[in-house]
PDB file of C-alpha atoms in Angstrom:
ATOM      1  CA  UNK C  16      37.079  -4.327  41.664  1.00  0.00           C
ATOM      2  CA  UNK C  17      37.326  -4.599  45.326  1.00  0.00           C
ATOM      3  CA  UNK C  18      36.825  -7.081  48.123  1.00  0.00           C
ATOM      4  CA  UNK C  19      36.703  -7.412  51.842  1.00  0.00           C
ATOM      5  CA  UNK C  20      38.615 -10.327  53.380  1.00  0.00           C
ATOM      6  CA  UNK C  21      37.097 -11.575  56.528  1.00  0.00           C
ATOM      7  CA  UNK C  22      38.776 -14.258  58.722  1.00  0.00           C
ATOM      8  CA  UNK C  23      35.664 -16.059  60.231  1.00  0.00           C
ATOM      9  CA  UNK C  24      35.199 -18.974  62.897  1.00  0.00           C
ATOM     10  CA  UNK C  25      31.877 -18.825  61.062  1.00  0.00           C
ATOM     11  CA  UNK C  26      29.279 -16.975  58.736  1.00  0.00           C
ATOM     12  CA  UNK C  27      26.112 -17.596  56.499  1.00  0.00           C
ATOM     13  CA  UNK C  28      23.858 -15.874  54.769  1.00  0.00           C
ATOM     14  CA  UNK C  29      19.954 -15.835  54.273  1.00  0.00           C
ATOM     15  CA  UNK C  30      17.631 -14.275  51.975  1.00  0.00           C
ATOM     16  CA  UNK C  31      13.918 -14.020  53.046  1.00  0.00           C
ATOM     17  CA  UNK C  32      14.477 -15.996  55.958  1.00  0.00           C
ATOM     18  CA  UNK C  33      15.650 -18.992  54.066  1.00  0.00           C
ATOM     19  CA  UNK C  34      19.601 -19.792  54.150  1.00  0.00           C
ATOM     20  CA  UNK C  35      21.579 -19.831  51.172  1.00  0.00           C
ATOM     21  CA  UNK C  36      25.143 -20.296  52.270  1.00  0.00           C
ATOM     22  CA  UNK C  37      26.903 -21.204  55.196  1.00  0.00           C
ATOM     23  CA  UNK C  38      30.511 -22.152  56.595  1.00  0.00           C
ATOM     24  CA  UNK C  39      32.861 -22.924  59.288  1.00  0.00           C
ATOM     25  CA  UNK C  40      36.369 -21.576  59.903  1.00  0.00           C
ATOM     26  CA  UNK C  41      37.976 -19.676  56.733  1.00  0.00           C
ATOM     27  CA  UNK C  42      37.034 -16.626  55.174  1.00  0.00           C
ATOM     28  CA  UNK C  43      33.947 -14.300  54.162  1.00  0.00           C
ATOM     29  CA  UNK C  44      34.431 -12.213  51.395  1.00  0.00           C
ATOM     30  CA  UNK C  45      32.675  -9.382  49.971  1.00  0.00           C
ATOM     31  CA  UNK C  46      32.772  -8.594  46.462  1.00  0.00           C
ATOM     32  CA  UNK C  47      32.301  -5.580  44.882  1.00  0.00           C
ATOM     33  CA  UNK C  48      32.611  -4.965  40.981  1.00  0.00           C
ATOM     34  CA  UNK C  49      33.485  -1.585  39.051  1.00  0.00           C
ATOM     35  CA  UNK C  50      32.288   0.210  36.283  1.00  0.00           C
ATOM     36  CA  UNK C  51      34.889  -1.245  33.216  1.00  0.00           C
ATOM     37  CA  UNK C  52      36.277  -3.948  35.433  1.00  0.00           C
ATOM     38  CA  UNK C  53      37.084  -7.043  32.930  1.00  0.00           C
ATOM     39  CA  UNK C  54      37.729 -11.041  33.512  1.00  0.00           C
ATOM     40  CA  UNK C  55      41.457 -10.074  33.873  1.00  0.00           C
ATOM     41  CA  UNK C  56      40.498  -8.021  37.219  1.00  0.00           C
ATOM     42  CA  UNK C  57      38.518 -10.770  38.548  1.00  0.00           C
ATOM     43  CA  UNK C  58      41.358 -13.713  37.601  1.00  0.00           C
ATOM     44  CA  UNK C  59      43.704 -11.707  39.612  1.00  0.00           C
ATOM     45  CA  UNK C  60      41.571 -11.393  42.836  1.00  0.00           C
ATOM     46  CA  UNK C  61      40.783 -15.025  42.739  1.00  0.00           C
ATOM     47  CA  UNK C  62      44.684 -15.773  42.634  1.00  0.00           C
ATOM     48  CA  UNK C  63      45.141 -12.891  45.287  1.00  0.00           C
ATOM     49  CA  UNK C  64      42.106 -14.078  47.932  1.00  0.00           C
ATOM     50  CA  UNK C  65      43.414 -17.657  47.674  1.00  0.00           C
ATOM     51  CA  UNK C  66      46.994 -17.231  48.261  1.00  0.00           C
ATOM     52  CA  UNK C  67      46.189 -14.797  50.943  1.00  0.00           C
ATOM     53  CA  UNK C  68      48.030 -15.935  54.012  1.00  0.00           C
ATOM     54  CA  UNK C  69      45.938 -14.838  56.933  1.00  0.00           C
ATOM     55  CA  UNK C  70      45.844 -17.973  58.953  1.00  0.00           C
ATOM     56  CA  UNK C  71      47.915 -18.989  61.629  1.00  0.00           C
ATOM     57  CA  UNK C  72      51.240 -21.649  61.300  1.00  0.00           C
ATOM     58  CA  UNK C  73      52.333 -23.872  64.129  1.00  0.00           C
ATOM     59  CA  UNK C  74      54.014 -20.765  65.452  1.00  0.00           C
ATOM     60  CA  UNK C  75      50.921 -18.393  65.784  1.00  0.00           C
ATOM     61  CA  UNK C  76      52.146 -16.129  62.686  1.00  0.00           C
ATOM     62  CA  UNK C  77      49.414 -15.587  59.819  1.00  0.00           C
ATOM     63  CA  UNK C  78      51.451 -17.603  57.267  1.00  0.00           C
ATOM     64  CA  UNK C  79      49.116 -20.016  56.062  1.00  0.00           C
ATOM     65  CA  UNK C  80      46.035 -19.237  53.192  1.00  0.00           C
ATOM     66  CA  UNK C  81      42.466 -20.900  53.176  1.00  0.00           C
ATOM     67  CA  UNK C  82      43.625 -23.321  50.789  1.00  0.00           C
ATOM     68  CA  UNK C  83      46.478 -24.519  53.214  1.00  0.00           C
ATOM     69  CA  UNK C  84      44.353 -24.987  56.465  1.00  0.00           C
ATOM     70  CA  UNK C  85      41.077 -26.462  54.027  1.00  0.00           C
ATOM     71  CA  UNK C  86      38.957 -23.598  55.279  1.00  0.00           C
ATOM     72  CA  UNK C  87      35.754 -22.573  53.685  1.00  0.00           C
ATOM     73  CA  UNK C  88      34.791 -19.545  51.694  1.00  0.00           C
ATOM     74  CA  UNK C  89      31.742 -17.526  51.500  1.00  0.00           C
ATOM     75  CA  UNK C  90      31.486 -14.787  48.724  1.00  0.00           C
ATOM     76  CA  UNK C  91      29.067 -11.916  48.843  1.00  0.00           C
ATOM     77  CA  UNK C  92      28.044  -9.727  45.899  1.00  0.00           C
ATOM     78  CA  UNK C  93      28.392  -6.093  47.128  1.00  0.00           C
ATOM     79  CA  UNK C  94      28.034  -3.255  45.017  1.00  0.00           C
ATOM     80  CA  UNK C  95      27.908  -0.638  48.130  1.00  0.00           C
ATOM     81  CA  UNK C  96      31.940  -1.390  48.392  1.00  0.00           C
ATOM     82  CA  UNK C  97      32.116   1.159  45.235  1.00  0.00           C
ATOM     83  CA  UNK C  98      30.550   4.027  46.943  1.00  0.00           C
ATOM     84  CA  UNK C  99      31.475   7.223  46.511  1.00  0.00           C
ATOM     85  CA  UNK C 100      31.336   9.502  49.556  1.00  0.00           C
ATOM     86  CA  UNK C 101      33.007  12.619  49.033  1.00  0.00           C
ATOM     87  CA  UNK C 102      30.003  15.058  48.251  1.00  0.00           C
ATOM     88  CA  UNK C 103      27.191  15.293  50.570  1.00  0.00           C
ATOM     89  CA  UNK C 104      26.121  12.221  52.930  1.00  0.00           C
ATOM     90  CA  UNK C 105      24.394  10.673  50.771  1.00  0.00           C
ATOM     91  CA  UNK C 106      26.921   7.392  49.020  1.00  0.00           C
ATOM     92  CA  UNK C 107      26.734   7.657  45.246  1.00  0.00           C
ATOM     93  CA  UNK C 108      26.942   4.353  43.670  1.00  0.00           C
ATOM     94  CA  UNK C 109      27.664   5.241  40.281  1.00  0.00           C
ATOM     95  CA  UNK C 110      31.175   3.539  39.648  1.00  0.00           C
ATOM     96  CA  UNK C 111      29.074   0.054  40.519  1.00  0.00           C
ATOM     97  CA  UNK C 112      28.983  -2.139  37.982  1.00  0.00           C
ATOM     98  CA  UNK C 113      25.674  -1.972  36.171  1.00  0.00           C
ATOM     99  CA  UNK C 114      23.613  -5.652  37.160  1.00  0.00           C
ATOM    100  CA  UNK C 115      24.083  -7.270  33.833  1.00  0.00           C
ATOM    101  CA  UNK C 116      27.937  -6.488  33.691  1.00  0.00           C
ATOM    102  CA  UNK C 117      28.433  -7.265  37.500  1.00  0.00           C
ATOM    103  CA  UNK C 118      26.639 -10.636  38.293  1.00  0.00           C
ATOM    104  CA  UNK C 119      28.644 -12.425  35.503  1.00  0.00           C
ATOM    105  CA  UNK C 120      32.171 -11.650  36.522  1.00  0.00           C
ATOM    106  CA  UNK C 121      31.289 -12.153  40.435  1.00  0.00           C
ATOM    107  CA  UNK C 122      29.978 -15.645  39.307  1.00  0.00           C
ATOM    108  CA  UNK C 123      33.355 -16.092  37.643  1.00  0.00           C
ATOM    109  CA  UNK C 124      34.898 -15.256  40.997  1.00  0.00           C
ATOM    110  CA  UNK C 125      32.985 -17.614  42.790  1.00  0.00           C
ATOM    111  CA  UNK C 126      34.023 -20.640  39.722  1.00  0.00           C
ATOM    112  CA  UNK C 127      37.258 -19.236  39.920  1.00  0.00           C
ATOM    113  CA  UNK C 128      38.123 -19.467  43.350  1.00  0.00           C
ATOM    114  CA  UNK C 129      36.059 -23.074  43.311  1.00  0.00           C
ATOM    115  CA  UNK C 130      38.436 -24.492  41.348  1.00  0.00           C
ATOM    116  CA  UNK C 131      41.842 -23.078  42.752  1.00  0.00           C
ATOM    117  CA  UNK C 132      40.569 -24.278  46.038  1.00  0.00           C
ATOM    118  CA  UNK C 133      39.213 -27.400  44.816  1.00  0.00           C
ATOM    119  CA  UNK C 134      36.091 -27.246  47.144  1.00  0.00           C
ATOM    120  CA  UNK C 135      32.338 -25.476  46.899  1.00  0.00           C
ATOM    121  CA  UNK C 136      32.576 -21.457  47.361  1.00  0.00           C
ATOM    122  CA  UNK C 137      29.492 -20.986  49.023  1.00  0.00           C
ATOM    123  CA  UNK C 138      27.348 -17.609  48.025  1.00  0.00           C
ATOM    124  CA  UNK C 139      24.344 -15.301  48.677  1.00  0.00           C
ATOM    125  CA  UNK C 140      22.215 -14.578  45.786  1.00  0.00           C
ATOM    126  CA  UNK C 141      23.280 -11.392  43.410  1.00  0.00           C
ATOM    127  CA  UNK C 142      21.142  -8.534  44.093  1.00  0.00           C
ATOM    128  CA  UNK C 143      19.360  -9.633  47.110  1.00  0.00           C
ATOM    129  CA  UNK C 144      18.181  -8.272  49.767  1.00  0.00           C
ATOM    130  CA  UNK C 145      20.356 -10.362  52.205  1.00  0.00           C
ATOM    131  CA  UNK C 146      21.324 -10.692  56.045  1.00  0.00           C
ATOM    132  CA  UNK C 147      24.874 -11.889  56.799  1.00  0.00           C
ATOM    133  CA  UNK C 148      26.101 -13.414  60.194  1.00  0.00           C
ATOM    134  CA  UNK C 149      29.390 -13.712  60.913  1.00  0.00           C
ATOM    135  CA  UNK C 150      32.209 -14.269  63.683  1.00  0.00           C
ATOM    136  CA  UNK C 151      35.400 -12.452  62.807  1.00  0.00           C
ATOM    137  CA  UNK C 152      38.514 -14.040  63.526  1.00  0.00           C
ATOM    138  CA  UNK C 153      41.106 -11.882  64.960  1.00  0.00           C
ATOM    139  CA  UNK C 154      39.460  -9.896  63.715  1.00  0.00           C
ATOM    140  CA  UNK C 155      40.913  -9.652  60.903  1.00  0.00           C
ATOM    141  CA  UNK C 156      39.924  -7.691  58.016  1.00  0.00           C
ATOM    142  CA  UNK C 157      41.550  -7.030  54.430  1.00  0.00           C
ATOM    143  CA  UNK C 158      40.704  -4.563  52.095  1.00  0.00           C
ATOM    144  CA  UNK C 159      42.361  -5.299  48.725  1.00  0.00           C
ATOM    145  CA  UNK C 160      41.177  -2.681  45.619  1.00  0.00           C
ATOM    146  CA  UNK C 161      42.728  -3.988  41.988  1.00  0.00           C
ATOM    147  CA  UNK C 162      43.213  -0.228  41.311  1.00  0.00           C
ATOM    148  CA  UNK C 163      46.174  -0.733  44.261  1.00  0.00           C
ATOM    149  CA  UNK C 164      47.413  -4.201  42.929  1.00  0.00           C
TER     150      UNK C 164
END
């Protein structure tokens, strides 16, 4: 499993023109599940992505997570994140997690991180064809890959 940590001032996303998620300062967060990842891979990124401390104390030092400063979270399903590019230029996408494997466990993510934060994750919808906005922070931009945890 891997995500993509985004510190936003703001992002949303829409599908056919119609918007199905949207928030103000805190983080955007692509998700991207693996061929053989299990519950136990997701649990640990929802622990990880909350506890992340990315935003700024009284001092200016990225010490504080989303759930200290009450920021928002939006969580996108992203199955290009697995891409394999080493042969050719064309990505293969073949450690993705197969639809009916993958939507499941990024909907636990979404509960999961719901409830640690106590407060609505908002979301795109899985396997859309979607256009995200967003206003990086920073920027900053994590990558974290549970194969590296």
């Amino acid at each position: 499993m891997k995500i993509v940590i985004q510190r936003v001032t703001e992002a949303s996303v829409s599908v056919d023109g119609c918007l199905t998620g949207s928030i103000g300062h805190g983080m955007m967060v692509l998700v991207g599940i693996a061929e053989g990842d299990t519950e136990k891979e997701v649990d640990r990124l929802v622990a990880k992505t909350a506890s992340m401390r990315i935003f700024n104390d009284d001092n200016g030092i990225m010490n504080r997570s989303v759930k200290d400063v009450g920021g928002d979270v939006l969580a996108i399903s992203q199955f290009t994140l697995l891409a394999n590019t080493r042969k050719g230029n064309r990505p293969s996408y073949v450690m993705a997690a197969h639809p009916e494997v993958a939507e499941p466990l990024y909907e636990r993510y979404c509960q999961g991180l719901s409830e640690v934060l106590e407060r609505s994750v908002q979301r795109g919808v899985f396997g859309a064809d979607m256009k995200v906005s967003l206003v990086n922070d920073g920027p900053v931009t994590i990558i974290v890959d549970t194969d590296q945890l």
